[in-house]
């Protein structure tokens, strides 16, 4: 724990700062004349929570051993083959990353973050860590998709991914992280947005048709 604090002092500083803000807010909440100041503190808290979430969502994939591979996948040019032209994506490098990721599953950080455990508002621990795990699941999905692309020429891609937990199974990973319900909600929201966009397009088309009919008359 002490070693990780030295590596990422900023993360623990953010936790400390948030705890100070929570304490300040709890003291002010007992006095009505501080309402305006309370709103200002809440705005700062929201900003700091977003910052901590972003940092944690980067730290978790890094701890899991997938960050460098994922960054190479995201940043590669479409005319290059991932496994042969980019650093950190050679089969041996990818195998080491997958092995590291598999070992990471045995760590308690999968379900509990020591960095966030010191937050006085524990519901934020769950919220921020779940967001980071969702980011990690997306990172793993990206790597699986790139490995399976024929253009990247990984031999026996499914067997390659299946050699280490979670065996190339993104849905299994999300179940382990407890993200299945959240994923369903996101899919439902996307579906609703698509339906709304289709309805708007239909309305615009009907409106345009009515205008044309009026012009003809």
PDB file of C-alpha atoms in Angstrom:
ATOM      1  CA  UNK A   1       0.000   0.000   0.000  1.00  0.00           C
ATOM      2  CA  UNK A   2       2.758   2.459   0.949  1.00  0.00           C
ATOM      3  CA  UNK A   3       4.560   1.695  -2.314  1.00  0.00           C
ATOM      4  CA  UNK A   4       1.454   2.547  -4.371  1.00  0.00           C
ATOM      5  CA  UNK A   5       0.980   5.769  -2.424  1.00  0.00           C
ATOM      6  CA  UNK A   6       4.482   6.816  -3.458  1.00  0.00           C
ATOM      7  CA  UNK A   7       3.718   5.923  -7.061  1.00  0.00           C
ATOM      8  CA  UNK A   8       0.395   7.790  -7.137  1.00  0.00           C
ATOM      9  CA  UNK A   9       0.444  10.443  -4.379  1.00  0.00           C
ATOM     10  CA  UNK A  10      -1.970  12.598  -6.407  1.00  0.00           C
ATOM     11  CA  UNK A  11      -4.740  10.009  -6.210  1.00  0.00           C
ATOM     12  CA  UNK A  12      -4.547   9.913  -2.411  1.00  0.00           C
ATOM     13  CA  UNK A  13      -4.325  13.707  -2.321  1.00  0.00           C
ATOM     14  CA  UNK A  14      -7.606  13.861  -4.256  1.00  0.00           C
ATOM     15  CA  UNK A  15      -9.232  11.499  -1.741  1.00  0.00           C
ATOM     16  CA  UNK A  16      -7.957  13.625   1.130  1.00  0.00           C
ATOM     17  CA  UNK A  17      -9.217  16.833  -0.504  1.00  0.00           C
ATOM     18  CA  UNK A  18     -12.653  15.330  -1.111  1.00  0.00           C
ATOM     19  CA  UNK A  19     -12.888  14.189   2.506  1.00  0.00           C
ATOM     20  CA  UNK A  20     -12.097  17.746   3.610  1.00  0.00           C
ATOM     21  CA  UNK A  21     -14.860  19.072   1.366  1.00  0.00           C
ATOM     22  CA  UNK A  22     -17.349  16.504   2.705  1.00  0.00           C
ATOM     23  CA  UNK A  23     -16.507  17.517   6.269  1.00  0.00           C
ATOM     24  CA  UNK A  24     -16.837  21.208   5.451  1.00  0.00           C
ATOM     25  CA  UNK A  25     -20.187  20.541   3.789  1.00  0.00           C
ATOM     26  CA  UNK A  26     -21.470  18.578   6.777  1.00  0.00           C
ATOM     27  CA  UNK A  27     -20.616  21.440   9.138  1.00  0.00           C
ATOM     28  CA  UNK A  28     -22.196  24.098   6.926  1.00  0.00           C
ATOM     29  CA  UNK A  29     -25.369  22.090   6.331  1.00  0.00           C
ATOM     30  CA  UNK A  30     -26.520  22.805   9.893  1.00  0.00           C
ATOM     31  CA  UNK A  31     -26.674  26.556   9.234  1.00  0.00           C
ATOM     32  CA  UNK A  32     -29.253  28.033   6.859  1.00  0.00           C
ATOM     33  CA  UNK A  33     -27.237  31.180   6.155  1.00  0.00           C
ATOM     34  CA  UNK A  34     -24.556  29.045   4.452  1.00  0.00           C
ATOM     35  CA  UNK A  35     -26.849  27.794   1.651  1.00  0.00           C
ATOM     36  CA  UNK A  36     -25.054  29.768  -1.048  1.00  0.00           C
ATOM     37  CA  UNK A  37     -21.664  28.552   0.108  1.00  0.00           C
ATOM     38  CA  UNK A  38     -22.969  24.984   0.231  1.00  0.00           C
ATOM     39  CA  UNK A  39     -23.888  25.191  -3.454  1.00  0.00           C
ATOM     40  CA  UNK A  40     -20.385  26.406  -4.266  1.00  0.00           C
ATOM     41  CA  UNK A  41     -18.812  23.537  -2.300  1.00  0.00           C
ATOM     42  CA  UNK A  42     -21.075  20.998  -4.035  1.00  0.00           C
ATOM     43  CA  UNK A  43     -19.886  22.286  -7.404  1.00  0.00           C
ATOM     44  CA  UNK A  44     -16.268  21.793  -6.345  1.00  0.00           C
ATOM     45  CA  UNK A  45     -17.090  18.307  -5.045  1.00  0.00           C
ATOM     46  CA  UNK A  46     -18.659  17.330  -8.378  1.00  0.00           C
ATOM     47  CA  UNK A  47     -15.599  18.602 -10.214  1.00  0.00           C
ATOM     48  CA  UNK A  48     -13.217  16.684  -7.949  1.00  0.00           C
ATOM     49  CA  UNK A  49     -15.272  13.486  -8.176  1.00  0.00           C
ATOM     50  CA  UNK A  50     -15.094  13.680 -11.979  1.00  0.00           C
ATOM     51  CA  UNK A  51     -11.331  14.188 -11.796  1.00  0.00           C
ATOM     52  CA  UNK A  52     -10.854  11.266  -9.418  1.00  0.00           C
ATOM     53  CA  UNK A  53     -13.073   9.056 -11.598  1.00  0.00           C
ATOM     54  CA  UNK A  54     -10.997   9.863 -14.686  1.00  0.00           C
ATOM     55  CA  UNK A  55      -7.753   9.125 -12.837  1.00  0.00           C
ATOM     56  CA  UNK A  56      -9.071   5.863 -11.390  1.00  0.00           C
ATOM     57  CA  UNK A  57     -10.404   4.794 -14.797  1.00  0.00           C
ATOM     58  CA  UNK A  58      -6.850   5.113 -16.117  1.00  0.00           C
ATOM     59  CA  UNK A  59      -5.146   3.551 -13.094  1.00  0.00           C
ATOM     60  CA  UNK A  60      -7.268   0.376 -13.101  1.00  0.00           C
ATOM     61  CA  UNK A  61      -6.477  -0.679 -16.716  1.00  0.00           C
ATOM     62  CA  UNK A  62      -2.824   0.141 -15.995  1.00  0.00           C
ATOM     63  CA  UNK A  63      -2.814  -2.044 -12.861  1.00  0.00           C
ATOM     64  CA  UNK A  64      -4.571  -4.791 -14.826  1.00  0.00           C
ATOM     65  CA  UNK A  65      -1.803  -4.720 -17.442  1.00  0.00           C
ATOM     66  CA  UNK A  66      -3.943  -3.699 -20.425  1.00  0.00           C
ATOM     67  CA  UNK A  67      -3.385   0.043 -20.734  1.00  0.00           C
ATOM     68  CA  UNK A  68      -0.368   0.054 -23.071  1.00  0.00           C
ATOM     69  CA  UNK A  69      -1.865  -2.517 -25.417  1.00  0.00           C
ATOM     70  CA  UNK A  70      -5.187  -0.669 -25.487  1.00  0.00           C
ATOM     71  CA  UNK A  71      -3.499   2.665 -26.230  1.00  0.00           C
ATOM     72  CA  UNK A  72      -1.617   1.071 -29.124  1.00  0.00           C
ATOM     73  CA  UNK A  73      -4.898  -0.328 -30.465  1.00  0.00           C
ATOM     74  CA  UNK A  74      -6.658   3.036 -30.184  1.00  0.00           C
ATOM     75  CA  UNK A  75      -3.888   5.056 -31.779  1.00  0.00           C
ATOM     76  CA  UNK A  76      -2.843   2.796 -34.636  1.00  0.00           C
ATOM     77  CA  UNK A  77      -3.383   3.876 -38.221  1.00  0.00           C
ATOM     78  CA  UNK A  78      -5.816   1.834 -40.276  1.00  0.00           C
ATOM     79  CA  UNK A  79      -3.142   0.991 -42.835  1.00  0.00           C
ATOM     80  CA  UNK A  80      -0.957  -0.738 -40.238  1.00  0.00           C
ATOM     81  CA  UNK A  81      -1.260  -4.228 -38.834  1.00  0.00           C
ATOM     82  CA  UNK A  82      -1.407  -4.119 -35.058  1.00  0.00           C
ATOM     83  CA  UNK A  83       0.481  -7.298 -34.259  1.00  0.00           C
ATOM     84  CA  UNK A  84       3.423  -6.644 -36.571  1.00  0.00           C
ATOM     85  CA  UNK A  85       4.035  -2.901 -36.705  1.00  0.00           C
ATOM     86  CA  UNK A  86       3.112  -1.421 -33.316  1.00  0.00           C
ATOM     87  CA  UNK A  87       4.946  -1.560 -30.016  1.00  0.00           C
ATOM     88  CA  UNK A  88       3.290  -3.563 -27.209  1.00  0.00           C
ATOM     89  CA  UNK A  89       1.162  -5.562 -29.659  1.00  0.00           C
ATOM     90  CA  UNK A  90       3.523  -8.343 -30.705  1.00  0.00           C
ATOM     91  CA  UNK A  91       2.060 -11.746 -29.769  1.00  0.00           C
ATOM     92  CA  UNK A  92       4.600 -12.184 -26.944  1.00  0.00           C
ATOM     93  CA  UNK A  93       3.804  -8.720 -25.538  1.00  0.00           C
ATOM     94  CA  UNK A  94       0.091  -9.319 -25.773  1.00  0.00           C
ATOM     95  CA  UNK A  95       0.448 -12.721 -24.118  1.00  0.00           C
ATOM     96  CA  UNK A  96       2.261 -11.145 -21.181  1.00  0.00           C
ATOM     97  CA  UNK A  97      -0.455  -8.495 -20.889  1.00  0.00           C
ATOM     98  CA  UNK A  98      -3.204 -11.144 -20.881  1.00  0.00           C
ATOM     99  CA  UNK A  99      -1.316 -13.179 -18.260  1.00  0.00           C
ATOM    100  CA  UNK A 100      -0.958 -10.073 -16.090  1.00  0.00           C
ATOM    101  CA  UNK A 101      -4.665  -9.386 -16.505  1.00  0.00           C
ATOM    102  CA  UNK A 102      -5.523 -12.960 -15.530  1.00  0.00           C
ATOM    103  CA  UNK A 103      -3.385 -12.693 -12.371  1.00  0.00           C
ATOM    104  CA  UNK A 104      -5.022  -9.364 -11.546  1.00  0.00           C
ATOM    105  CA  UNK A 105      -8.316 -11.242 -11.131  1.00  0.00           C
ATOM    106  CA  UNK A 106      -6.973 -12.826  -7.949  1.00  0.00           C
ATOM    107  CA  UNK A 107      -6.395  -9.393  -6.414  1.00  0.00           C
ATOM    108  CA  UNK A 108      -8.975  -7.868  -4.085  1.00  0.00           C
ATOM    109  CA  UNK A 109      -8.881  -4.680  -6.173  1.00  0.00           C
ATOM    110  CA  UNK A 110     -11.262  -6.366  -8.603  1.00  0.00           C
ATOM    111  CA  UNK A 111     -14.115  -5.625  -6.210  1.00  0.00           C
ATOM    112  CA  UNK A 112     -12.494  -3.238  -3.747  1.00  0.00           C
ATOM    113  CA  UNK A 113     -10.107  -0.325  -4.278  1.00  0.00           C
ATOM    114  CA  UNK A 114      -7.735   0.503  -1.395  1.00  0.00           C
ATOM    115  CA  UNK A 115      -7.262   3.946  -2.937  1.00  0.00           C
ATOM    116  CA  UNK A 116     -10.962   4.750  -2.684  1.00  0.00           C
ATOM    117  CA  UNK A 117     -11.609   2.941   0.611  1.00  0.00           C
ATOM    118  CA  UNK A 118     -10.511   6.033   2.510  1.00  0.00           C
ATOM    119  CA  UNK A 119     -13.339   8.136   1.094  1.00  0.00           C
ATOM    120  CA  UNK A 120     -15.664   9.112   3.932  1.00  0.00           C
ATOM    121  CA  UNK A 121     -18.647   8.851   1.561  1.00  0.00           C
ATOM    122  CA  UNK A 122     -18.482   5.161   0.732  1.00  0.00           C
ATOM    123  CA  UNK A 123     -21.168   5.230  -1.948  1.00  0.00           C
ATOM    124  CA  UNK A 124     -18.659   7.221  -4.012  1.00  0.00           C
ATOM    125  CA  UNK A 125     -16.191   4.353  -3.623  1.00  0.00           C
ATOM    126  CA  UNK A 126     -18.684   2.031  -5.305  1.00  0.00           C
ATOM    127  CA  UNK A 127     -19.698   4.558  -7.965  1.00  0.00           C
ATOM    128  CA  UNK A 128     -16.153   5.514  -8.993  1.00  0.00           C
ATOM    129  CA  UNK A 129     -14.827   1.955  -8.915  1.00  0.00           C
ATOM    130  CA  UNK A 130     -17.746   0.645 -10.971  1.00  0.00           C
ATOM    131  CA  UNK A 131     -17.125   3.363 -13.563  1.00  0.00           C
ATOM    132  CA  UNK A 132     -13.466   2.324 -13.709  1.00  0.00           C
ATOM    133  CA  UNK A 133     -14.397  -1.355 -14.094  1.00  0.00           C
ATOM    134  CA  UNK A 134     -16.781  -0.437 -16.923  1.00  0.00           C
ATOM    135  CA  UNK A 135     -13.879   1.376 -18.597  1.00  0.00           C
ATOM    136  CA  UNK A 136     -11.695  -1.715 -18.108  1.00  0.00           C
ATOM    137  CA  UNK A 137     -14.357  -3.943 -19.684  1.00  0.00           C
ATOM    138  CA  UNK A 138     -14.459  -1.632 -22.720  1.00  0.00           C
ATOM    139  CA  UNK A 139     -10.660  -1.750 -22.877  1.00  0.00           C
ATOM    140  CA  UNK A 140     -10.670  -5.555 -22.895  1.00  0.00           C
ATOM    141  CA  UNK A 141     -13.404  -5.591 -25.551  1.00  0.00           C
ATOM    142  CA  UNK A 142     -11.314  -3.303 -27.770  1.00  0.00           C
ATOM    143  CA  UNK A 143      -8.287  -5.590 -27.480  1.00  0.00           C
ATOM    144  CA  UNK A 144     -10.386  -8.681 -28.259  1.00  0.00           C
ATOM    145  CA  UNK A 145     -11.907  -7.008 -31.310  1.00  0.00           C
ATOM    146  CA  UNK A 146      -8.504  -5.981 -32.660  1.00  0.00           C
ATOM    147  CA  UNK A 147      -6.985  -9.426 -32.085  1.00  0.00           C
ATOM    148  CA  UNK A 148      -9.883 -11.096 -33.910  1.00  0.00           C
ATOM    149  CA  UNK A 149      -9.615  -8.854 -36.973  1.00  0.00           C
ATOM    150  CA  UNK A 150      -8.167 -10.911 -39.865  1.00  0.00           C
ATOM    151  CA  UNK A 151      -6.212  -7.864 -41.061  1.00  0.00           C
ATOM    152  CA  UNK A 152      -4.091  -7.918 -37.889  1.00  0.00           C
ATOM    153  CA  UNK A 153      -3.022 -11.512 -38.596  1.00  0.00           C
ATOM    154  CA  UNK A 154      -3.001 -13.028 -35.135  1.00  0.00           C
ATOM    155  CA  UNK A 155      -2.864 -16.790 -35.585  1.00  0.00           C
ATOM    156  CA  UNK A 156      -5.727 -18.700 -33.929  1.00  0.00           C
ATOM    157  CA  UNK A 157      -7.038 -15.495 -32.354  1.00  0.00           C
ATOM    158  CA  UNK A 158      -9.832 -17.161 -30.375  1.00  0.00           C
ATOM    159  CA  UNK A 159      -7.450 -19.748 -28.948  1.00  0.00           C
ATOM    160  CA  UNK A 160      -4.940 -17.012 -28.193  1.00  0.00           C
ATOM    161  CA  UNK A 161      -7.483 -14.968 -26.229  1.00  0.00           C
ATOM    162  CA  UNK A 162      -8.969 -18.082 -24.639  1.00  0.00           C
ATOM    163  CA  UNK A 163      -5.674 -19.073 -23.043  1.00  0.00           C
ATOM    164  CA  UNK A 164      -6.119 -16.650 -20.124  1.00  0.00           C
ATOM    165  CA  UNK A 165      -9.057 -15.504 -18.016  1.00  0.00           C
ATOM    166  CA  UNK A 166     -11.643 -14.240 -18.886  1.00  0.00           C
ATOM    167  CA  UNK A 167     -10.992 -16.247 -22.084  1.00  0.00           C
ATOM    168  CA  UNK A 168     -11.993 -13.518 -24.510  1.00  0.00           C
ATOM    169  CA  UNK A 169     -15.519 -13.451 -23.072  1.00  0.00           C
ATOM    170  CA  UNK A 170     -16.462  -9.799 -22.500  1.00  0.00           C
ATOM    171  CA  UNK A 171     -19.936 -10.693 -21.196  1.00  0.00           C
ATOM    172  CA  UNK A 172     -18.308 -12.957 -18.589  1.00  0.00           C
ATOM    173  CA  UNK A 173     -16.018 -10.124 -17.554  1.00  0.00           C
ATOM    174  CA  UNK A 174     -18.980  -7.776 -17.114  1.00  0.00           C
ATOM    175  CA  UNK A 175     -20.760 -10.387 -14.992  1.00  0.00           C
ATOM    176  CA  UNK A 176     -17.712 -10.715 -12.743  1.00  0.00           C
ATOM    177  CA  UNK A 177     -17.604  -6.928 -12.382  1.00  0.00           C
ATOM    178  CA  UNK A 178     -21.345  -6.779 -11.706  1.00  0.00           C
ATOM    179  CA  UNK A 179     -21.948  -4.598 -14.756  1.00  0.00           C
ATOM    180  CA  UNK A 180     -24.661  -6.597 -16.535  1.00  0.00           C
ATOM    181  CA  UNK A 181     -27.574  -4.457 -15.329  1.00  0.00           C
ATOM    182  CA  UNK A 182     -25.766  -1.261 -16.160  1.00  0.00           C
ATOM    183  CA  UNK A 183     -24.948  -2.507 -19.653  1.00  0.00           C
ATOM    184  CA  UNK A 184     -28.606  -3.348 -20.202  1.00  0.00           C
ATOM    185  CA  UNK A 185     -29.636   0.126 -19.121  1.00  0.00           C
ATOM    186  CA  UNK A 186     -27.094   1.678 -21.506  1.00  0.00           C
ATOM    187  CA  UNK A 187     -28.355  -0.465 -24.385  1.00  0.00           C
ATOM    188  CA  UNK A 188     -31.939   0.525 -23.572  1.00  0.00           C
ATOM    189  CA  UNK A 189     -30.981   4.220 -23.496  1.00  0.00           C
ATOM    190  CA  UNK A 190     -29.186   3.893 -26.843  1.00  0.00           C
ATOM    191  CA  UNK A 191     -32.240   2.148 -28.306  1.00  0.00           C
ATOM    192  CA  UNK A 192     -34.510   4.934 -27.044  1.00  0.00           C
ATOM    193  CA  UNK A 193     -32.185   7.554 -28.551  1.00  0.00           C
ATOM    194  CA  UNK A 194     -32.215   5.710 -31.894  1.00  0.00           C
ATOM    195  CA  UNK A 195     -36.023   5.515 -31.837  1.00  0.00           C
ATOM    196  CA  UNK A 196     -36.245   9.233 -31.044  1.00  0.00           C
ATOM    197  CA  UNK A 197     -33.861  10.055 -33.888  1.00  0.00           C
ATOM    198  CA  UNK A 198     -35.968   7.973 -36.280  1.00  0.00           C
ATOM    199  CA  UNK A 199     -39.152   9.710 -35.101  1.00  0.00           C
ATOM    200  CA  UNK A 200     -37.545  13.132 -35.586  1.00  0.00           C
ATOM    201  CA  UNK A 201     -36.435  12.146 -39.081  1.00  0.00           C
ATOM    202  CA  UNK A 202     -39.952  10.958 -39.930  1.00  0.00           C
ATOM    203  CA  UNK A 203     -41.419  14.224 -38.660  1.00  0.00           C
ATOM    204  CA  UNK A 204     -38.973  16.266 -40.731  1.00  0.00           C
ATOM    205  CA  UNK A 205     -39.827  14.197 -43.807  1.00  0.00           C
ATOM    206  CA  UNK A 206     -43.562  14.662 -43.253  1.00  0.00           C
ATOM    207  CA  UNK A 207     -43.071  18.389 -42.687  1.00  0.00           C
ATOM    208  CA  UNK A 208     -41.097  18.681 -45.907  1.00  0.00           C
ATOM    209  CA  UNK A 209     -43.786  16.776 -47.781  1.00  0.00           C
ATOM    210  CA  UNK A 210     -46.513  19.099 -46.464  1.00  0.00           C
ATOM    211  CA  UNK A 211     -44.561  22.165 -47.538  1.00  0.00           C
ATOM    212  CA  UNK A 212     -44.155  20.749 -51.046  1.00  0.00           C
ATOM    213  CA  UNK A 213     -47.920  20.067 -51.250  1.00  0.00           C
ATOM    214  CA  UNK A 214     -48.668  23.667 -50.218  1.00  0.00           C
ATOM    215  CA  UNK A 215     -46.294  25.007 -52.886  1.00  0.00           C
ATOM    216  CA  UNK A 216     -47.991  22.859 -55.552  1.00  0.00           C
ATOM    217  CA  UNK A 217     -51.395  24.243 -54.568  1.00  0.00           C
TER     218      UNK A 217
END
